[in-house]
Amino acid sequence: MVRARVGIYRLETPCMNTSPRPLSRSLNDRMIAGVMGGIAHRFGWNVTLVRVLFVLISIGSAAFPGILVYLILWLLIPNEAD
């Protein structure tokens, strides 16, 4: 008989007093307009991973027009400096 040892894991929750970063286009991680860089910074993700996923989803799905979505986000998301 094999017994598994189950440990207790404590989940770290962020402090409720910290406000999330606002969504803005990145001035530093910018290839075209900084949209993907801004999204990655907002959620704390890797910028390259966000770009690759966006391109793969855009190419692989006819229902997700990547260029149109990117242009709309370019118009809606303000720059970091604004």
PDB file of N, CA and C in Angstrom:
ATOM      1  N   MET A   1       0.849  -1.163   0.000  1.00  0.00           N
ATOM      2  CA  MET A   1       0.000   0.000   0.000  1.00  0.00           C
ATOM      3  C   MET A   1       0.902   1.235   0.000  1.00  0.00           C
ATOM      4  N   VAL A   2       0.627   2.151  -0.900  1.00  0.00           N
ATOM      5  CA  VAL A   2       1.414   3.368  -1.033  1.00  0.00           C
ATOM      6  C   VAL A   2       0.585   4.537  -0.525  1.00  0.00           C
ATOM      7  N   ARG A   3       1.173   5.306   0.340  1.00  0.00           N
ATOM      8  CA  ARG A   3       0.477   6.482   0.861  1.00  0.00           C
ATOM      9  C   ARG A   3       1.102   7.727   0.266  1.00  0.00           C
ATOM     10  N   ALA A   4       0.273   8.601  -0.146  1.00  0.00           N
ATOM     11  CA  ALA A   4       0.751   9.874  -0.682  1.00  0.00           C
ATOM     12  C   ALA A   4       0.671  10.927   0.418  1.00  0.00           C
ATOM     13  N   ARG A   5       1.692  11.676   0.488  1.00  0.00           N
ATOM     14  CA  ARG A   5       1.710  12.739   1.479  1.00  0.00           C
ATOM     15  C   ARG A   5       1.134  14.002   0.845  1.00  0.00           C
ATOM     16  N   VAL A   6       0.114  14.520   1.429  1.00  0.00           N
ATOM     17  CA  VAL A   6      -0.556  15.703   0.900  1.00  0.00           C
ATOM     18  C   VAL A   6      -0.134  16.908   1.721  1.00  0.00           C
ATOM     19  N   GLY A   7       0.441  17.878   1.041  1.00  0.00           N
ATOM     20  CA  GLY A   7       0.856  19.094   1.734  1.00  0.00           C
ATOM     21  C   GLY A   7      -0.218  20.166   1.629  1.00  0.00           C
ATOM     22  N   ILE A   8      -0.148  21.107   2.516  1.00  0.00           N
ATOM     23  CA  ILE A   8      -1.085  22.220   2.493  1.00  0.00           C
ATOM     24  C   ILE A   8      -0.379  23.409   1.853  1.00  0.00           C
ATOM     25  N   TYR A   9      -0.995  23.934   0.817  1.00  0.00           N
ATOM     26  CA  TYR A   9      -0.411  25.060   0.098  1.00  0.00           C
ATOM     27  C   TYR A   9      -1.167  26.332   0.427  1.00  0.00           C
ATOM     28  N   ARG A  10      -0.442  27.370   0.700  1.00  0.00           N
ATOM     29  CA  ARG A  10      -1.056  28.652   1.010  1.00  0.00           C
ATOM     30  C   ARG A  10      -1.008  29.514  -0.244  1.00  0.00           C
ATOM     31  N   LEU A  11      -2.146  29.992  -0.649  1.00  0.00           N
ATOM     32  CA  LEU A  11      -2.218  30.853  -1.818  1.00  0.00           C
ATOM     33  C   LEU A  11      -1.954  32.291  -1.414  1.00  0.00           C
ATOM     34  N   GLU A  12      -1.072  32.915  -2.122  1.00  0.00           N
ATOM     35  CA  GLU A  12      -0.767  34.319  -1.856  1.00  0.00           C
ATOM     36  C   GLU A  12      -1.733  35.187  -2.649  1.00  0.00           C
ATOM     37  N   THR A  13      -2.429  36.037  -1.973  1.00  0.00           N
ATOM     38  CA  THR A  13      -3.337  36.950  -2.648  1.00  0.00           C
ATOM     39  C   THR A  13      -2.747  38.351  -2.597  1.00  0.00           C
ATOM     40  N   PRO A  14      -2.897  39.101  -3.683  1.00  0.00           N
ATOM     41  CA  PRO A  14      -2.355  40.460  -3.672  1.00  0.00           C
ATOM     42  C   PRO A  14      -3.118  41.344  -2.704  1.00  0.00           C
ATOM     43  N   CYS A  15      -2.454  42.356  -2.240  1.00  0.00           N
ATOM     44  CA  CYS A  15      -3.067  43.305  -1.316  1.00  0.00           C
ATOM     45  C   CYS A  15      -4.226  44.007  -2.005  1.00  0.00           C
ATOM     46  N   MET A  16      -5.318  44.165  -1.318  1.00  0.00           N
ATOM     47  CA  MET A  16      -6.500  44.772  -1.912  1.00  0.00           C
ATOM     48  C   MET A  16      -6.344  46.269  -2.126  1.00  0.00           C
ATOM     49  N   ASN A  17      -5.359  46.897  -1.510  1.00  0.00           N
ATOM     50  CA  ASN A  17      -5.173  48.335  -1.654  1.00  0.00           C
ATOM     51  C   ASN A  17      -4.462  48.724  -2.942  1.00  0.00           C
ATOM     52  N   THR A  18      -3.820  47.770  -3.600  1.00  0.00           N
ATOM     53  CA  THR A  18      -3.109  48.089  -4.833  1.00  0.00           C
ATOM     54  C   THR A  18      -4.082  48.073  -5.998  1.00  0.00           C
ATOM     55  N   SER A  19      -4.031  49.112  -6.787  1.00  0.00           N
ATOM     56  CA  SER A  19      -4.902  49.169  -7.952  1.00  0.00           C
ATOM     57  C   SER A  19      -4.164  48.580  -9.148  1.00  0.00           C
ATOM     58  N   PRO A  20      -4.888  47.949 -10.064  1.00  0.00           N
ATOM     59  CA  PRO A  20      -4.229  47.370 -11.233  1.00  0.00           C
ATOM     60  C   PRO A  20      -3.698  48.464 -12.155  1.00  0.00           C
ATOM     61  N   ARG A  21      -2.699  48.103 -12.929  1.00  0.00           N
ATOM     62  CA  ARG A  21      -2.149  49.057 -13.883  1.00  0.00           C
ATOM     63  C   ARG A  21      -3.203  49.398 -14.926  1.00  0.00           C
ATOM     64  N   PRO A  22      -3.256  50.628 -15.343  1.00  0.00           N
ATOM     65  CA  PRO A  22      -4.217  50.964 -16.402  1.00  0.00           C
ATOM     66  C   PRO A  22      -3.755  50.388 -17.739  1.00  0.00           C
ATOM     67  N   LEU A  23      -4.699  50.081 -18.584  1.00  0.00           N
ATOM     68  CA  LEU A  23      -4.384  49.568 -19.910  1.00  0.00           C
ATOM     69  C   LEU A  23      -3.944  50.726 -20.788  1.00  0.00           C
ATOM     70  N   SER A  24      -2.718  50.658 -21.269  1.00  0.00           N
ATOM     71  CA  SER A  24      -2.187  51.706 -22.134  1.00  0.00           C
ATOM     72  C   SER A  24      -1.204  51.092 -23.105  1.00  0.00           C
ATOM     73  N   ARG A  25      -1.000  51.754 -24.233  1.00  0.00           N
ATOM     74  CA  ARG A  25      -0.037  51.271 -25.223  1.00  0.00           C
ATOM     75  C   ARG A  25       1.374  51.545 -24.719  1.00  0.00           C
ATOM     76  N   SER A  26       2.226  50.567 -24.872  1.00  0.00           N
ATOM     77  CA  SER A  26       3.594  50.662 -24.372  1.00  0.00           C
ATOM     78  C   SER A  26       4.442  51.574 -25.249  1.00  0.00           C
ATOM     79  N   LEU A  27       5.250  52.395 -24.616  1.00  0.00           N
ATOM     80  CA  LEU A  27       6.195  53.226 -25.354  1.00  0.00           C
ATOM     81  C   LEU A  27       7.542  52.526 -25.508  1.00  0.00           C
ATOM     82  N   ASN A  28       7.827  51.556 -24.631  1.00  0.00           N
ATOM     83  CA  ASN A  28       9.109  50.853 -24.665  1.00  0.00           C
ATOM     84  C   ASN A  28       9.055  49.572 -25.491  1.00  0.00           C
ATOM     85  N   ASP A  29       8.035  48.762 -25.290  1.00  0.00           N
ATOM     86  CA  ASP A  29       7.897  47.490 -26.008  1.00  0.00           C
ATOM     87  C   ASP A  29       6.939  47.675 -27.165  1.00  0.00           C
ATOM     88  N   ARG A  30       7.401  48.323 -28.181  1.00  0.00           N
ATOM     89  CA  ARG A  30       6.537  48.684 -29.294  1.00  0.00           C
ATOM     90  C   ARG A  30       7.146  48.151 -30.580  1.00  0.00           C
ATOM     91  N   MET A  31       6.333  47.411 -31.347  1.00  0.00           N
ATOM     92  CA  MET A  31       6.748  46.971 -32.681  1.00  0.00           C
ATOM     93  C   MET A  31       6.061  47.844 -33.725  1.00  0.00           C
ATOM     94  N   ILE A  32       4.758  48.022 -33.588  1.00  0.00           N
ATOM     95  CA  ILE A  32       4.008  48.896 -34.489  1.00  0.00           C
ATOM     96  C   ILE A  32       3.428  50.054 -33.688  1.00  0.00           C
ATOM     97  N   ALA A  33       2.474  49.753 -32.806  1.00  0.00           N
ATOM     98  CA  ALA A  33       1.827  50.814 -32.041  1.00  0.00           C
ATOM     99  C   ALA A  33       1.903  50.594 -30.537  1.00  0.00           C
ATOM    100  N   GLY A  34       2.461  49.471 -30.101  1.00  0.00           N
ATOM    101  CA  GLY A  34       2.583  49.206 -28.673  1.00  0.00           C
ATOM    102  C   GLY A  34       1.371  48.568 -28.035  1.00  0.00           C
ATOM    103  N   VAL A  35       0.435  48.091 -28.849  1.00  0.00           N
ATOM    104  CA  VAL A  35      -0.802  47.510 -28.316  1.00  0.00           C
ATOM    105  C   VAL A  35      -0.513  46.219 -27.561  1.00  0.00           C
ATOM    106  N   MET A  36       0.201  45.297 -28.182  1.00  0.00           N
ATOM    107  CA  MET A  36       0.489  44.016 -27.533  1.00  0.00           C
ATOM    108  C   MET A  36       1.416  44.209 -26.339  1.00  0.00           C
ATOM    109  N   GLY A  37       2.360  45.133 -26.434  1.00  0.00           N
ATOM    110  CA  GLY A  37       3.228  45.435 -25.298  1.00  0.00           C
ATOM    111  C   GLY A  37       2.447  45.986 -24.125  1.00  0.00           C
ATOM    112  N   GLY A  38       1.471  46.847 -24.408  1.00  0.00           N
ATOM    113  CA  GLY A  38       0.636  47.404 -23.346  1.00  0.00           C
ATOM    114  C   GLY A  38      -0.239  46.362 -22.679  1.00  0.00           C
ATOM    115  N   ILE A  39      -0.792  45.459 -23.475  1.00  0.00           N
ATOM    116  CA  ILE A  39      -1.616  44.383 -22.913  1.00  0.00           C
ATOM    117  C   ILE A  39      -0.753  43.473 -22.040  1.00  0.00           C
ATOM    118  N   ALA A  40       0.439  43.152 -22.522  1.00  0.00           N
ATOM    119  CA  ALA A  40       1.335  42.289 -21.746  1.00  0.00           C
ATOM    120  C   ALA A  40       1.748  42.953 -20.437  1.00  0.00           C
ATOM    121  N   HIS A  41       2.053  44.232 -20.461  1.00  0.00           N
ATOM    122  CA  HIS A  41       2.435  44.934 -19.230  1.00  0.00           C
ATOM    123  C   HIS A  41       1.261  45.022 -18.264  1.00  0.00           C
ATOM    124  N   ARG A  42       0.069  45.209 -18.770  1.00  0.00           N
ATOM    125  CA  ARG A  42      -1.125  45.338 -17.926  1.00  0.00           C
ATOM    126  C   ARG A  42      -1.354  44.090 -17.090  1.00  0.00           C
ATOM    127  N   PHE A  43      -1.181  42.915 -17.735  1.00  0.00           N
ATOM    128  CA  PHE A  43      -1.458  41.664 -17.048  1.00  0.00           C
ATOM    129  C   PHE A  43      -0.208  40.971 -16.522  1.00  0.00           C
ATOM    130  N   GLY A  44       0.978  41.558 -16.733  1.00  0.00           N
ATOM    131  CA  GLY A  44       2.212  40.980 -16.233  1.00  0.00           C
ATOM    132  C   GLY A  44       2.679  39.769 -17.021  1.00  0.00           C
ATOM    133  N   TRP A  45       2.368  39.731 -18.310  1.00  0.00           N
ATOM    134  CA  TRP A  45       2.739  38.614 -19.164  1.00  0.00           C
ATOM    135  C   TRP A  45       3.989  38.942 -19.962  1.00  0.00           C
ATOM    136  N   ASN A  46       4.560  37.928 -20.587  1.00  0.00           N
ATOM    137  CA  ASN A  46       5.703  38.085 -21.470  1.00  0.00           C
ATOM    138  C   ASN A  46       5.236  38.714 -22.787  1.00  0.00           C
ATOM    139  N   VAL A  47       5.893  39.782 -23.221  1.00  0.00           N
ATOM    140  CA  VAL A  47       5.479  40.519 -24.410  1.00  0.00           C
ATOM    141  C   VAL A  47       5.584  39.650 -25.661  1.00  0.00           C
ATOM    142  N   THR A  48       6.657  38.897 -25.772  1.00  0.00           N
ATOM    143  CA  THR A  48       6.847  38.044 -26.940  1.00  0.00           C
ATOM    144  C   THR A  48       5.769  36.972 -27.019  1.00  0.00           C
ATOM    145  N   LEU A  49       5.407  36.400 -25.891  1.00  0.00           N
ATOM    146  CA  LEU A  49       4.362  35.381 -25.864  1.00  0.00           C
ATOM    147  C   LEU A  49       3.019  35.959 -26.313  1.00  0.00           C
ATOM    148  N   VAL A  50       2.693  37.160 -25.873  1.00  0.00           N
ATOM    149  CA  VAL A  50       1.437  37.794 -26.270  1.00  0.00           C
ATOM    150  C   VAL A  50       1.426  38.034 -27.779  1.00  0.00           C
ATOM    151  N   ARG A  51       2.539  38.498 -28.317  1.00  0.00           N
ATOM    152  CA  ARG A  51       2.616  38.738 -29.765  1.00  0.00           C
ATOM    153  C   ARG A  51       2.467  37.452 -30.570  1.00  0.00           C
ATOM    154  N   VAL A  52       3.165  36.413 -30.142  1.00  0.00           N
ATOM    155  CA  VAL A  52       3.097  35.134 -30.858  1.00  0.00           C
ATOM    156  C   VAL A  52       1.691  34.553 -30.793  1.00  0.00           C
ATOM    157  N   LEU A  53       1.059  34.586 -29.629  1.00  0.00           N
ATOM    158  CA  LEU A  53      -0.309  34.088 -29.504  1.00  0.00           C
ATOM    159  C   LEU A  53      -1.284  34.877 -30.364  1.00  0.00           C
ATOM    160  N   PHE A  54      -1.120  36.194 -30.412  1.00  0.00           N
ATOM    161  CA  PHE A  54      -1.998  37.018 -31.226  1.00  0.00           C
ATOM    162  C   PHE A  54      -1.860  36.659 -32.706  1.00  0.00           C
ATOM    163  N   VAL A  55      -0.637  36.477 -33.166  1.00  0.00           N
ATOM    164  CA  VAL A  55      -0.411  36.131 -34.576  1.00  0.00           C
ATOM    165  C   VAL A  55      -0.954  34.739 -34.878  1.00  0.00           C
ATOM    166  N   LEU A  56      -0.702  33.768 -33.999  1.00  0.00           N
ATOM    167  CA  LEU A  56      -1.199  32.412 -34.230  1.00  0.00           C
ATOM    168  C   LEU A  56      -2.722  32.359 -34.253  1.00  0.00           C
ATOM    169  N   ILE A  57      -3.356  33.055 -33.340  1.00  0.00           N
ATOM    170  CA  ILE A  57      -4.819  33.083 -33.325  1.00  0.00           C
ATOM    171  C   ILE A  57      -5.350  33.803 -34.563  1.00  0.00           C
ATOM    172  N   SER A  58      -4.684  34.859 -34.977  1.00  0.00           N
ATOM    173  CA  SER A  58      -5.117  35.602 -36.159  1.00  0.00           C
ATOM    174  C   SER A  58      -5.008  34.759 -37.430  1.00  0.00           C
ATOM    175  N   ILE A  59      -3.933  34.014 -37.544  1.00  0.00           N
ATOM    176  CA  ILE A  59      -3.732  33.178 -38.736  1.00  0.00           C
ATOM    177  C   ILE A  59      -4.631  31.945 -38.693  1.00  0.00           C
ATOM    178  N   GLY A  60      -4.772  31.349 -37.537  1.00  0.00           N
ATOM    179  CA  GLY A  60      -5.510  30.101 -37.416  1.00  0.00           C
ATOM    180  C   GLY A  60      -7.013  30.222 -37.378  1.00  0.00           C
ATOM    181  N   SER A  61      -7.531  31.404 -37.234  1.00  0.00           N
ATOM    182  CA  SER A  61      -8.976  31.554 -37.097  1.00  0.00           C
ATOM    183  C   SER A  61      -9.510  32.574 -38.091  1.00  0.00           C
ATOM    184  N   ALA A  62     -10.482  32.145 -38.866  1.00  0.00           N
ATOM    185  CA  ALA A  62     -11.120  33.068 -39.813  1.00  0.00           C
ATOM    186  C   ALA A  62     -12.090  33.998 -39.083  1.00  0.00           C
ATOM    187  N   ALA A  63     -12.536  33.608 -37.895  1.00  0.00           N
ATOM    188  CA  ALA A  63     -13.493  34.413 -37.139  1.00  0.00           C
ATOM    189  C   ALA A  63     -12.807  35.505 -36.327  1.00  0.00           C
ATOM    190  N   PHE A  64     -11.474  35.546 -36.308  1.00  0.00           N
ATOM    191  CA  PHE A  64     -10.723  36.523 -35.525  1.00  0.00           C
ATOM    192  C   PHE A  64      -9.856  37.343 -36.475  1.00  0.00           C
ATOM    193  N   PRO A  65     -10.402  38.421 -37.025  1.00  0.00           N
ATOM    194  CA  PRO A  65      -9.609  39.236 -37.961  1.00  0.00           C
ATOM    195  C   PRO A  65      -8.580  40.078 -37.205  1.00  0.00           C
ATOM    196  N   GLY A  66      -7.369  39.575 -37.108  1.00  0.00           N
ATOM    197  CA  GLY A  66      -6.324  40.170 -36.285  1.00  0.00           C
ATOM    198  C   GLY A  66      -5.986  41.597 -36.641  1.00  0.00           C
ATOM    199  N   ILE A  67      -5.894  41.900 -37.923  1.00  0.00           N
ATOM    200  CA  ILE A  67      -5.531  43.265 -38.332  1.00  0.00           C
ATOM    201  C   ILE A  67      -6.608  44.252 -37.915  1.00  0.00           C
ATOM    202  N   LEU A  68      -7.851  43.899 -38.104  1.00  0.00           N
ATOM    203  CA  LEU A  68      -8.958  44.777 -37.735  1.00  0.00           C
ATOM    204  C   LEU A  68      -9.004  44.982 -36.215  1.00  0.00           C
ATOM    205  N   VAL A  69      -8.831  43.905 -35.457  1.00  0.00           N
ATOM    206  CA  VAL A  69      -8.826  44.009 -33.993  1.00  0.00           C
ATOM    207  C   VAL A  69      -7.667  44.881 -33.530  1.00  0.00           C
ATOM    208  N   TYR A  70      -6.495  44.702 -34.131  1.00  0.00           N
ATOM    209  CA  TYR A  70      -5.327  45.494 -33.756  1.00  0.00           C
ATOM    210  C   TYR A  70      -5.565  46.978 -34.027  1.00  0.00           C
ATOM    211  N   LEU A  71      -6.134  47.293 -35.182  1.00  0.00           N
ATOM    212  CA  LEU A  71      -6.411  48.693 -35.515  1.00  0.00           C
ATOM    213  C   LEU A  71      -7.422  49.320 -34.561  1.00  0.00           C
ATOM    214  N   ILE A  72      -8.438  48.562 -34.183  1.00  0.00           N
ATOM    215  CA  ILE A  72      -9.433  49.074 -33.238  1.00  0.00           C
ATOM    216  C   ILE A  72      -8.793  49.307 -31.869  1.00  0.00           C
ATOM    217  N   LEU A  73      -7.964  48.361 -31.422  1.00  0.00           N
ATOM    218  CA  LEU A  73      -7.285  48.533 -30.141  1.00  0.00           C
ATOM    219  C   LEU A  73      -6.322  49.715 -30.188  1.00  0.00           C
ATOM    220  N   TRP A  74      -5.689  49.933 -31.326  1.00  0.00           N
ATOM    221  CA  TRP A  74      -4.783  51.068 -31.517  1.00  0.00           C
ATOM    222  C   TRP A  74      -5.534  52.382 -31.298  1.00  0.00           C
ATOM    223  N   LEU A  75      -6.756  52.437 -31.784  1.00  0.00           N
ATOM    224  CA  LEU A  75      -7.562  53.654 -31.639  1.00  0.00           C
ATOM    225  C   LEU A  75      -8.119  53.820 -30.221  1.00  0.00           C
ATOM    226  N   LEU A  76      -8.442  52.720 -29.550  1.00  0.00           N
ATOM    227  CA  LEU A  76      -9.116  52.794 -28.252  1.00  0.00           C
ATOM    228  C   LEU A  76      -8.166  52.913 -27.054  1.00  0.00           C
ATOM    229  N   ILE A  77      -6.995  52.312 -27.134  1.00  0.00           N
ATOM    230  CA  ILE A  77      -6.082  52.286 -25.990  1.00  0.00           C
ATOM    231  C   ILE A  77      -5.170  53.496 -26.052  1.00  0.00           C
ATOM    232  N   PRO A  78      -5.114  54.300 -24.992  1.00  0.00           N
ATOM    233  CA  PRO A  78      -4.248  55.486 -25.001  1.00  0.00           C
ATOM    234  C   PRO A  78      -2.773  55.112 -24.798  1.00  0.00           C
ATOM    235  N   ASN A  79      -1.874  56.037 -25.139  1.00  0.00           N
ATOM    236  CA  ASN A  79      -0.446  55.868 -24.878  1.00  0.00           C
ATOM    237  C   ASN A  79      -0.165  55.918 -23.384  1.00  0.00           C
ATOM    238  N   GLU A  80       0.991  55.418 -22.975  1.00  0.00           N
ATOM    239  CA  GLU A  80       1.387  55.481 -21.567  1.00  0.00           C
ATOM    240  C   GLU A  80       1.530  56.938 -21.108  1.00  0.00           C
ATOM    241  N   ALA A  81       2.007  57.799 -21.971  1.00  0.00           N
ATOM    242  CA  ALA A  81       2.270  59.193 -21.601  1.00  0.00           C
ATOM    243  C   ALA A  81       0.981  60.008 -21.448  1.00  0.00           C
ATOM    244  N   ASP A  82      -0.099  59.560 -22.082  1.00  0.00           N
ATOM    245  CA  ASP A  82      -1.355  60.349 -22.044  1.00  0.00           C
ATOM    246  C   ASP A  82      -2.059  60.235 -20.729  1.00  0.00           C
TER     247      ASP A  82
END
